[in-house]
Every structure is written in structure tokens, then in C-alpha cells.
mmCIF file of C-alpha atoms in Angstrom:
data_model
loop_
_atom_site.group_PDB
_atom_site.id
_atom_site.type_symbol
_atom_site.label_atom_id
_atom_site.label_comp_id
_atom_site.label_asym_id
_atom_site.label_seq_id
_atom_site.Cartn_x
_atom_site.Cartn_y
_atom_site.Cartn_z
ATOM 1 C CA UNK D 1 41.063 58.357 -29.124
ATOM 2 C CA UNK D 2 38.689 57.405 -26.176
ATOM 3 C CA UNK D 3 35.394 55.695 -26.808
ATOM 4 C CA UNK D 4 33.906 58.276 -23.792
ATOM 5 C CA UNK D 5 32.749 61.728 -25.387
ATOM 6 C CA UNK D 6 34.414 64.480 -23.244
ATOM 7 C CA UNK D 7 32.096 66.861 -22.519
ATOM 8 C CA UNK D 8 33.401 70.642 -22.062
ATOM 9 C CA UNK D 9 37.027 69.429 -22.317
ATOM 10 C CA UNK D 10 37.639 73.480 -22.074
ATOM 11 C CA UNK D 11 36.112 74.034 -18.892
ATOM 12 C CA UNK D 12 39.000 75.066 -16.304
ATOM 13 C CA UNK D 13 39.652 72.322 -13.366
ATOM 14 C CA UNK D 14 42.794 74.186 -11.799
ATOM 15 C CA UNK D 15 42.103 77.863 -12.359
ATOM 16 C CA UNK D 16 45.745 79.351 -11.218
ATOM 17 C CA UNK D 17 47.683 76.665 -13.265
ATOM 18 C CA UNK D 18 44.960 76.815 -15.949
ATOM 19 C CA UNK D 19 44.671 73.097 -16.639
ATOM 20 C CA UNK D 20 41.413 71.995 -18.329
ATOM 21 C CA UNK D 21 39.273 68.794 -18.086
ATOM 22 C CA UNK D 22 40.753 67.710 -21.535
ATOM 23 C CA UNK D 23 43.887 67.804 -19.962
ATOM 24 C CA UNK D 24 42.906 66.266 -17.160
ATOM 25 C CA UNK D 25 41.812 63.571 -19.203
ATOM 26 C CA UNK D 26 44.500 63.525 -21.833
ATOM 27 C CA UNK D 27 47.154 63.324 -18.759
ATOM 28 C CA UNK D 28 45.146 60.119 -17.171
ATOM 29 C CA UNK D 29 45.228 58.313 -21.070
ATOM 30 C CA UNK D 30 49.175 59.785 -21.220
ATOM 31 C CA UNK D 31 49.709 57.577 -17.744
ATOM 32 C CA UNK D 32 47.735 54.691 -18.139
ATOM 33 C CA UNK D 33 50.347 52.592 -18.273
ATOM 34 C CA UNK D 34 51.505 52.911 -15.123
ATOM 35 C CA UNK D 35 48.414 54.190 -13.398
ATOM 36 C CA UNK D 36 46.030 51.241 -14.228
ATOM 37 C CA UNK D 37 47.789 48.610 -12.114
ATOM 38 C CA UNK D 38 46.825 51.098 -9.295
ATOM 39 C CA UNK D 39 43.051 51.096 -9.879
ATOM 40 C CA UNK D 40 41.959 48.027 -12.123
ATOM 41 C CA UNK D 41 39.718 45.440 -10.416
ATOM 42 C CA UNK D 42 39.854 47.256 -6.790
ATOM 43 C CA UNK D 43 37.168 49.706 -5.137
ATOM 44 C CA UNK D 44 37.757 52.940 -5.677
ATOM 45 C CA UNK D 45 36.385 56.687 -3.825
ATOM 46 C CA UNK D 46 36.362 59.512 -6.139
ATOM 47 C CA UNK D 47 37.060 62.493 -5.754
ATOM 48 C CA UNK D 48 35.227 64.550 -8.067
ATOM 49 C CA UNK D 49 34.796 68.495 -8.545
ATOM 50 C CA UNK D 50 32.303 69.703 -11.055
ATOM 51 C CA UNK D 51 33.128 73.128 -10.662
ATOM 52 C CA UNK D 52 36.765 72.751 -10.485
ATOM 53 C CA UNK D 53 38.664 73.033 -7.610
ATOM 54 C CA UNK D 54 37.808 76.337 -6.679
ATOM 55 C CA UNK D 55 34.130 75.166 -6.089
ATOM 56 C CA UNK D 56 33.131 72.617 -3.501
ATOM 57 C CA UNK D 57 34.535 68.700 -4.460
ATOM 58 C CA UNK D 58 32.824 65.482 -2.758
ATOM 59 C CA UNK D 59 33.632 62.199 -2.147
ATOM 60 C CA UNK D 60 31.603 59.057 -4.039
ATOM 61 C CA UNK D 61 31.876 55.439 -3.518
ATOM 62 C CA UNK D 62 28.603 53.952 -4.548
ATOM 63 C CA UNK D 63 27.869 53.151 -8.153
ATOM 64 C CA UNK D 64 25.667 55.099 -10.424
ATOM 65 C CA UNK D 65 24.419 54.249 -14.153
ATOM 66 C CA UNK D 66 25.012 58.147 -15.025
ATOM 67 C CA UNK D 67 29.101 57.221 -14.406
ATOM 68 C CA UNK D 68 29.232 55.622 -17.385
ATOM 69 C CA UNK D 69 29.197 52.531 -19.184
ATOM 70 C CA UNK D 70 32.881 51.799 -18.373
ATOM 71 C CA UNK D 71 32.234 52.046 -14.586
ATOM 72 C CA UNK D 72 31.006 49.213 -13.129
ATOM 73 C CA UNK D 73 29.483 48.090 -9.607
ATOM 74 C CA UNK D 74 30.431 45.766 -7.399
ATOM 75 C CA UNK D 75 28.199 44.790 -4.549
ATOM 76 C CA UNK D 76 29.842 44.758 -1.087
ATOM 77 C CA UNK D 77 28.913 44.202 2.703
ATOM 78 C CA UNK D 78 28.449 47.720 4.678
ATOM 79 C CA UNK D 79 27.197 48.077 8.355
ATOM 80 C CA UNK D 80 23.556 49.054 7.112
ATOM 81 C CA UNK D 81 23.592 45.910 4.684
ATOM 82 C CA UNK D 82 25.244 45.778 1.100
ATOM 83 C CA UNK D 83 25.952 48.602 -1.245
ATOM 84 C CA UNK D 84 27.341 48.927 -5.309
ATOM 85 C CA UNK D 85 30.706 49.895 -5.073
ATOM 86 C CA UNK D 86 32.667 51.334 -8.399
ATOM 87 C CA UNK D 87 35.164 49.746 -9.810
ATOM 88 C CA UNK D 88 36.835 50.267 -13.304
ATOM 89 C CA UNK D 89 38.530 47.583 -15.845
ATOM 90 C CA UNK D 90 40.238 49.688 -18.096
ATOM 91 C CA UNK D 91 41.653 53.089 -19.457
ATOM 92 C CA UNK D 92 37.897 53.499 -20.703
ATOM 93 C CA UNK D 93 36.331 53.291 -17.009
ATOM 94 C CA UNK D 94 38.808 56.249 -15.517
ATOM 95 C CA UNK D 95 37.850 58.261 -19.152
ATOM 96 C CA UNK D 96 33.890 57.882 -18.123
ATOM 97 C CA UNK D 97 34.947 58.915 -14.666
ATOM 98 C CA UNK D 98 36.921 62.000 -15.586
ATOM 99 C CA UNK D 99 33.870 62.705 -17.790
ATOM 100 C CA UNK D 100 31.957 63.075 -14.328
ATOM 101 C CA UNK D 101 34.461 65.543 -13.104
ATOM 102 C CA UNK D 102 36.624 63.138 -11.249
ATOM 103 C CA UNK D 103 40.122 64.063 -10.382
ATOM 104 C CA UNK D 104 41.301 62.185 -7.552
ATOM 105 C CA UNK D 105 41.215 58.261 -7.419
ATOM 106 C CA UNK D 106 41.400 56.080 -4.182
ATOM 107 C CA UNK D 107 41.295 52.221 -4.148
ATOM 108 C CA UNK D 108 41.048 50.291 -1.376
ATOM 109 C CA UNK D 109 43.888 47.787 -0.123
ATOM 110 C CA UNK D 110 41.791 45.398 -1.378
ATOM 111 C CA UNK D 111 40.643 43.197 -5.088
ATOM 112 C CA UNK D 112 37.136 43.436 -5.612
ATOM 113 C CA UNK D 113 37.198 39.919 -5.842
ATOM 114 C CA UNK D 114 38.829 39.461 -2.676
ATOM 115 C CA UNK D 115 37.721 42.370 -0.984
ATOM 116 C CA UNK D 116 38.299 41.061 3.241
ATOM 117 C CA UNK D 117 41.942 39.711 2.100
ATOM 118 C CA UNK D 118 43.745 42.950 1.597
ATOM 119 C CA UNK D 119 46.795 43.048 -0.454
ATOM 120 C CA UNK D 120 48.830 45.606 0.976
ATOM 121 C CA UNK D 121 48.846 48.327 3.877
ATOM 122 C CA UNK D 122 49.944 52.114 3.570
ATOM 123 C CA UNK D 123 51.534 54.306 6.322
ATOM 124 C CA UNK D 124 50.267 57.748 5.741
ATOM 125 C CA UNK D 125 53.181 60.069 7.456
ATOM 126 C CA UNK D 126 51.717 63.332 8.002
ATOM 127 C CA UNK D 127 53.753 66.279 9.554
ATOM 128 C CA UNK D 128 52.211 68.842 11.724
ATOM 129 C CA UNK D 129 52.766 72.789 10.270
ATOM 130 C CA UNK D 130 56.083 73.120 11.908
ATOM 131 C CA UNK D 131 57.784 69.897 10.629
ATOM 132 C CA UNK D 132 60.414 70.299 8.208
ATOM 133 C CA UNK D 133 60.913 67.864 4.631
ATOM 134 C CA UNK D 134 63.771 67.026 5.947
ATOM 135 C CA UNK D 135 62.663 65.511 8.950
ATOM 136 C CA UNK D 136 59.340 63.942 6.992
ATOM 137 C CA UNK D 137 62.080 62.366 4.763
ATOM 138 C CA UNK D 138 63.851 60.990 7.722
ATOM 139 C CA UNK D 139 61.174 59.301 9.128
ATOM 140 C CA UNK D 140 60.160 57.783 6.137
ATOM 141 C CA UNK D 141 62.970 56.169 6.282
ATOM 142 C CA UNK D 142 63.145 55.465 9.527
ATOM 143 C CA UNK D 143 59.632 53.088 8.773
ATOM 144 C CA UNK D 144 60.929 51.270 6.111
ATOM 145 C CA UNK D 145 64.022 50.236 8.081
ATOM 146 C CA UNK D 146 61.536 49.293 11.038
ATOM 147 C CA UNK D 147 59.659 47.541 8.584
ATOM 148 C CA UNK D 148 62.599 45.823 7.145
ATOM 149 C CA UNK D 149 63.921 44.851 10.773
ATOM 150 C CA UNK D 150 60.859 42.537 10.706
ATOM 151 C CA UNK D 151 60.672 41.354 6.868
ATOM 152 C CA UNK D 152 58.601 43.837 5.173
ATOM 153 C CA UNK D 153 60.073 45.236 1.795
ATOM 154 C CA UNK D 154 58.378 49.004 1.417
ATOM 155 C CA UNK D 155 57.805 51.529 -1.441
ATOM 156 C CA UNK D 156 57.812 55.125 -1.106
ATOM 157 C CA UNK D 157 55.351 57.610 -2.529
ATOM 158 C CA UNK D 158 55.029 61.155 -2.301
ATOM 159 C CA UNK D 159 51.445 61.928 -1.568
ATOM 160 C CA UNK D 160 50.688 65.635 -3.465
ATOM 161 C CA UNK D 161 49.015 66.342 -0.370
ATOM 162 C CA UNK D 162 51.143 67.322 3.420
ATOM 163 C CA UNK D 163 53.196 63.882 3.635
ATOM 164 C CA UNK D 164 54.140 60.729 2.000
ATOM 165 C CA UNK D 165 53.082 56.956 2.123
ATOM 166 C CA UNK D 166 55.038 54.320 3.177
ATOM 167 C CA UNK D 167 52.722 51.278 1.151
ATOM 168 C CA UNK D 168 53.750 47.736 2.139
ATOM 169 C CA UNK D 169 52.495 44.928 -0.374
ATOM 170 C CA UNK D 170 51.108 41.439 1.674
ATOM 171 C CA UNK D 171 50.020 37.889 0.340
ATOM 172 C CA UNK D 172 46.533 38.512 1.044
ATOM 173 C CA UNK D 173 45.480 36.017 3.348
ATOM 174 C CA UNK D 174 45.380 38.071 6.748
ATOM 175 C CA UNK D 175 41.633 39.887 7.023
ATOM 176 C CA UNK D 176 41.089 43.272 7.872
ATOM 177 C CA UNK D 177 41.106 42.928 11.500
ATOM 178 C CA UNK D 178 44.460 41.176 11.742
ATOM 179 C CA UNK D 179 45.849 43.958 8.800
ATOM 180 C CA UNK D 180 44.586 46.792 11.171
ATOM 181 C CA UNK D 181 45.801 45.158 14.368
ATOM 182 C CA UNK D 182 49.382 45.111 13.207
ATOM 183 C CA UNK D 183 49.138 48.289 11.495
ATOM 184 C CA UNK D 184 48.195 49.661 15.204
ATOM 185 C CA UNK D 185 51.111 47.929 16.457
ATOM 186 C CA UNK D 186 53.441 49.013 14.429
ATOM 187 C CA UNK D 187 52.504 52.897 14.878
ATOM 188 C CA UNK D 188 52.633 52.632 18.627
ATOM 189 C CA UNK D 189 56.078 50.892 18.345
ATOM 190 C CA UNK D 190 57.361 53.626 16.427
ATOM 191 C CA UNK D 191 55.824 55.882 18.959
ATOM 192 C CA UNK D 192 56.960 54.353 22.281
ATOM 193 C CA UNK D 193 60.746 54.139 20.516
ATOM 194 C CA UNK D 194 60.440 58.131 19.869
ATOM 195 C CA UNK D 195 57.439 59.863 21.430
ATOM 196 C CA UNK D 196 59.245 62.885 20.748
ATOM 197 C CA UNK D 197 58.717 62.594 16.711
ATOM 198 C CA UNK D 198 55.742 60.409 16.553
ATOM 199 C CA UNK D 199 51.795 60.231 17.102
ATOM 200 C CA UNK D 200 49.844 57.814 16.586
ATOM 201 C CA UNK D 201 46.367 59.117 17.190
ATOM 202 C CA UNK D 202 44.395 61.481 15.035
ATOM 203 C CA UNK D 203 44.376 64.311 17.506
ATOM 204 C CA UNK D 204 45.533 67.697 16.701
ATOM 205 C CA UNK D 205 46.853 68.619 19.328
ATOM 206 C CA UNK D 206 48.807 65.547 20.626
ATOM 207 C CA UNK D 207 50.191 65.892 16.574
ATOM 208 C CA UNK D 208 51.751 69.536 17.236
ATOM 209 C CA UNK D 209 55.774 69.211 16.798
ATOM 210 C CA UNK D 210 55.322 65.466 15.544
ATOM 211 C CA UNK D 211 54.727 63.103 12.829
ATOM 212 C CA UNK D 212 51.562 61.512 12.535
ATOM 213 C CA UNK D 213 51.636 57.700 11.720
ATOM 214 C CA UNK D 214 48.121 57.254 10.037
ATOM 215 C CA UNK D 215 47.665 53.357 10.005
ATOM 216 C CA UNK D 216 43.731 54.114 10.298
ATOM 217 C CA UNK D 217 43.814 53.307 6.582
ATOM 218 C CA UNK D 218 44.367 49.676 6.547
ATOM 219 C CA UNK D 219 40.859 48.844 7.923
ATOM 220 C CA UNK D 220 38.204 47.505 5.743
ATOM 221 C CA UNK D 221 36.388 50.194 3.694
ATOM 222 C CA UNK D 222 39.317 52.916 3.927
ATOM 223 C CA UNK D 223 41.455 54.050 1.086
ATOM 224 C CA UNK D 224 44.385 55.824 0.444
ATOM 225 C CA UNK D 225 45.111 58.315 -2.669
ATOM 226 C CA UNK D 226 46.414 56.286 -6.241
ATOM 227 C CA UNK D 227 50.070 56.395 -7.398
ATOM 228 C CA UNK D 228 49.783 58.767 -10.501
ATOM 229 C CA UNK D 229 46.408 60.363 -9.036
ATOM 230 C CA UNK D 230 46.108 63.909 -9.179
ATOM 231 C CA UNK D 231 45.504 65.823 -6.262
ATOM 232 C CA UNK D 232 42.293 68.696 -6.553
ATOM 233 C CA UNK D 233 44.973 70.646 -5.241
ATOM 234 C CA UNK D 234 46.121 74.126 -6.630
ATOM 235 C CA UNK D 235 49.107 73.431 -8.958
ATOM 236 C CA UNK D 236 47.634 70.150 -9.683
ATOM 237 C CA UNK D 237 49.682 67.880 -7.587
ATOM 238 C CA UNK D 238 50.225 64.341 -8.429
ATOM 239 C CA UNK D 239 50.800 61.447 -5.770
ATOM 240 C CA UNK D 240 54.130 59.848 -7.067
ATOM 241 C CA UNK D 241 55.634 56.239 -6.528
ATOM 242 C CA UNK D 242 59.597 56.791 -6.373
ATOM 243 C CA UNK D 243 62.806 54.679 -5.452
ATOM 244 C CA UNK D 244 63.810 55.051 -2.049
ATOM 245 C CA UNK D 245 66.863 56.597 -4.021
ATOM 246 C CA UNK D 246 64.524 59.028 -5.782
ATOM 247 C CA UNK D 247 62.826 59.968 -2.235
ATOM 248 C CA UNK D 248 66.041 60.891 -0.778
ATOM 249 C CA UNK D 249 66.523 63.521 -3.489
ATOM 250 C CA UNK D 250 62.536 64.515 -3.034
ATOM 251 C CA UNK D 251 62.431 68.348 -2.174
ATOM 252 C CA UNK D 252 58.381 68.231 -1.129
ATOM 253 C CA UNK D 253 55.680 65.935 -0.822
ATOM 254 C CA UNK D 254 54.499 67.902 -4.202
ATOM 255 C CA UNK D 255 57.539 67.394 -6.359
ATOM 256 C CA UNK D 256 55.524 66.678 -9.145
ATOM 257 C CA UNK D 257 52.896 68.178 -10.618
ATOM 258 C CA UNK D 258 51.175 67.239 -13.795
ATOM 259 C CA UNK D 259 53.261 68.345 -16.507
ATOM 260 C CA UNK D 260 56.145 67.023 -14.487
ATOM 261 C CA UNK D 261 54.398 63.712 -14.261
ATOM 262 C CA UNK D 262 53.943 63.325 -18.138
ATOM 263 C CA UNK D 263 57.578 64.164 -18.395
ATOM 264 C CA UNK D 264 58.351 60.991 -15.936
ATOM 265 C CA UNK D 265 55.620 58.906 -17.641
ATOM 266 C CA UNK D 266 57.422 59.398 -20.716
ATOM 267 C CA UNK D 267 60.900 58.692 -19.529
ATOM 268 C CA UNK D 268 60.187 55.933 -17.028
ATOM 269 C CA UNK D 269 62.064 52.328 -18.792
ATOM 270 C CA UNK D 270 61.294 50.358 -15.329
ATOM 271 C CA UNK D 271 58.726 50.058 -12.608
ATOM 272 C CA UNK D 272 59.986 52.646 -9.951
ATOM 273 C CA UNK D 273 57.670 50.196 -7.766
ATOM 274 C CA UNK D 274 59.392 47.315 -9.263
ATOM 275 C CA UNK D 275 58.994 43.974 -7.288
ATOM 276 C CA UNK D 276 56.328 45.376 -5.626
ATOM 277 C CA UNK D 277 53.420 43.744 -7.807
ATOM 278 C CA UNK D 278 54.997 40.612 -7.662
ATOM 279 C CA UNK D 279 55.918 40.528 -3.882
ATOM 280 C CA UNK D 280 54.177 37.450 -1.823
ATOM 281 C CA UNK D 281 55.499 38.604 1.656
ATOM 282 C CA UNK D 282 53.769 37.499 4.601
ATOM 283 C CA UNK D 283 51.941 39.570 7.356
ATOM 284 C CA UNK D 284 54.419 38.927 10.399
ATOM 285 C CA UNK D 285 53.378 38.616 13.851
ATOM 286 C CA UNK D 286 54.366 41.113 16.478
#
């Protein structure tokens, strides 16, 4: 049982699938396992939804005593002078956050300890409307084997959002200017090789027919969405680490959803990520 008193644990998060905030909270204790390697010890943005999905959600990054005693701050360097970021320790933290109506979780690419030597980038590929799964699955792997071509080892997630992430671990070392620099390169070296397919700029319409390549979130500050995170999506969504194997079977970037997540969770006898944790590859130069 958790030490954080659940308040309304009937109250309806996801009103179509019907899932309450006990649920919501018994699926995050269910996964911990594999979720808490994700968060622990890193800066997080939450996602939170007191009304449920249906009502309006916001984004929070600074610290507040009413999350809980399990959340703790962290005080780091903004551009208006130094803030409390959260961060969490244990299964207890992400309780006291669900608590506050939090569903989605997004660390930074970064320890707290450490937090201007990022540990490892993510490629966000996100289709335009008229891109098939098909295609998004082919250019996933079309990264890692550009990635590869240079010495980078990838993992593949699907996101529970449009797209998936290609997330690269790094021996931090390499600040956030140097991570974001190659990141930049990289996109626009996929682009130049297939302008066609690619984008690697945030406009709308230059994405139309193509792939975006989001590297914007390997910059100091920006996060991307937690393996094992649920989305505040209808159906309840979950952002899934796979095998590359497993990806090529994927039949949508929301393949799982949370009762399909538990079933995984319960199955799982090895690290679908493994090696990734204990990778010390270096940031290369190109």
C-alpha cells in the first residue's frame, strides 16, 4: 500500500475508457519497476489534469510544498535567475504526484545532479496528417541506421502521442550546446539526404507530406514524454520502450494503452531497453 492518501481515487481521469485516478495510480505502482529508472533523480514537467482529460490540463515544472512530501526541489539556473525544479526519488514521489492529478511525466535528458551534462538525446519523429505508419516505421529506422553509420546504438519508443522517439543514450560529458549542435546536424543531414520525407524545422507548412525530425528537445530545459508515461490522451495511451524487433511489428504509435501496458509489465523477463542504462558511448563529431 502507498504511504500517499489517494484522494477521490473514483473520480474519472479518461471519461470514454472510464479509467479512474485509483487506477491511474494503481497502474504507475503496477510499473514501477520499469518506470522509475525513467524519472528517479532527473527534472521532470508534469502534466497534470484535475478535471480529467476532458477539462483543461497544464504543464508544471517548479516545485511546490502542496505536491507532497515525496516531491522534492531542486534548484536550477533559468534565464530570469534560479528556480525549484521537481524531482522525485521513489515510487512514493510519482504516488504524491498522481495525488495532484498528474498523468503525464517528462524528465529532462539530464541528472539533477548533473543537470548541463546530459545523458542522452531523443529524436521526436512526427508525421504530418497524411503520413502513413508504415512510412513513420521506416524512417525510424532509417535514423537508427544513420545513427549507427556513425557509432550511436538507439532505442525505439512509441510515443502514445502522433510519432515515435528515436532516444540515443551519451556519456555525459558534452553540454547542452554541443548536444543541441549535433542534434541540429544530424536532422539537417537526414534532410539534405531526402528532402522529400524529412523537415527539420517546426513549421507547418514546410511539414505537410513529411516527417518532422524534432531535435529541439535536446537543449537545456526541454523534455521529452517518460517510457511507461501515460498520455492525457483519450484511450489512455502509454509511451512504450520496445525492441527494434518489437517496433517493426508496431501497428500505431498508440499500440498500447494502459491495460495493455500492465499486461507487458507483467510479462516483461528483460529490459526491452536493455544495454541502454549501461551504455558509455561517446557524442561523435560531425
Amino acid at each position: 500500500m502507498s504511504d500517499t492518501r489517494l484522494s477521490h481515487p473514483e473520480r474519472i481521469v479518461y471519461p470514454v475508457a472510464k479509467i479512474s485516478k485509483g487506477e491511474v495510480a494503481d497502474y504507475y505502482r503496477a510499473v514501477e519497476a520499469w518506470l522509475l529508472p525513467e524519472l528517479v533523480e532527473r527534472p521532470l514537467s508534469l502534466l497534470r489534469c484535475p478535471d480529467g482529460i476532458a477539462s483543461a490540463c497544464f504543464f508544471q515544472k517548479h516545485h511546490a510544498d502542496s505536491l507532497g512530501e515525496g516531491v522534492h526541489p531542486v534548484r536550477l539556473r533559468e534565464s530570469a535567475g534560479q528556480a525549484d525544479y521537481v524531482y522525485v526519488r521513489d515510487i512514493e514521489g510519482v504516488s504524491a504526484l498522481v495525488q495532484m492529478n498528474t498523468l503525464e511525466f517528462h524528465p529532462w535528458g539530464a541528472k539533477r545532479q548533473a543537470p548541463d551534462r546530459p545523458d542522452r538525446l531523443v529524436f521526436d519523429l512526427d508525421p504530418a496528417e497524411d503520413i502513413a505508419w508504415s512510412e513513420l516505421k521506416r524512417a525510424g529506422r532509417e535514423v537508427r541506421d544513420r545513427l549507427a553509420e556513425i557509432g550511436l546504438d538507439s532505442w525505439p519508443r512509441l510515443s502514445g502521442g502522433k510519432g515515435m522517439h528515436v532516444v540515443v543514450p551519451i556519456r555525459p560529458g558534452p553540454g547542452w550546446a554541443e548536444a543541441k549542435a549535433f542534434s541540429e546536424a544530424f536532422a539537417d543531414a537526414m534532410v539534405a539526404q531526402s528532402p522529400l520525407r524529412y523537415v527539420a524545422t517546426a513549421s507547418k507548412v514546410a511539414r505537410k507530406g513529411r516527417i518532422f525530425i524534432d531535435w529541439l528537445r535536446n537543449a537545456r530545459g526541454a523534455t521529452s514524454v517518460a517510457s511507461w508515461s501515460l498520455r492525457a490522451r483519450e484511450g489512455a495511451p502509454v509511451a512504450m520502450p520496445l525492441r527494434w524487433d518489437e517496433f517493426s511489428r508496431a501497428r500505431s504509435s498508440t499500440d498500447f494503452d494502459l491495460a495493455k501496458a500492465l499486461r507487458r509489465a507483467a510479462r516483461l523477463r528483460s529490459d526491452p531497453w536493455e544495454g541502454f542504462a549501461e551504455s558509455r558511448q561517446r557524442l561523435p563529431t560531425i
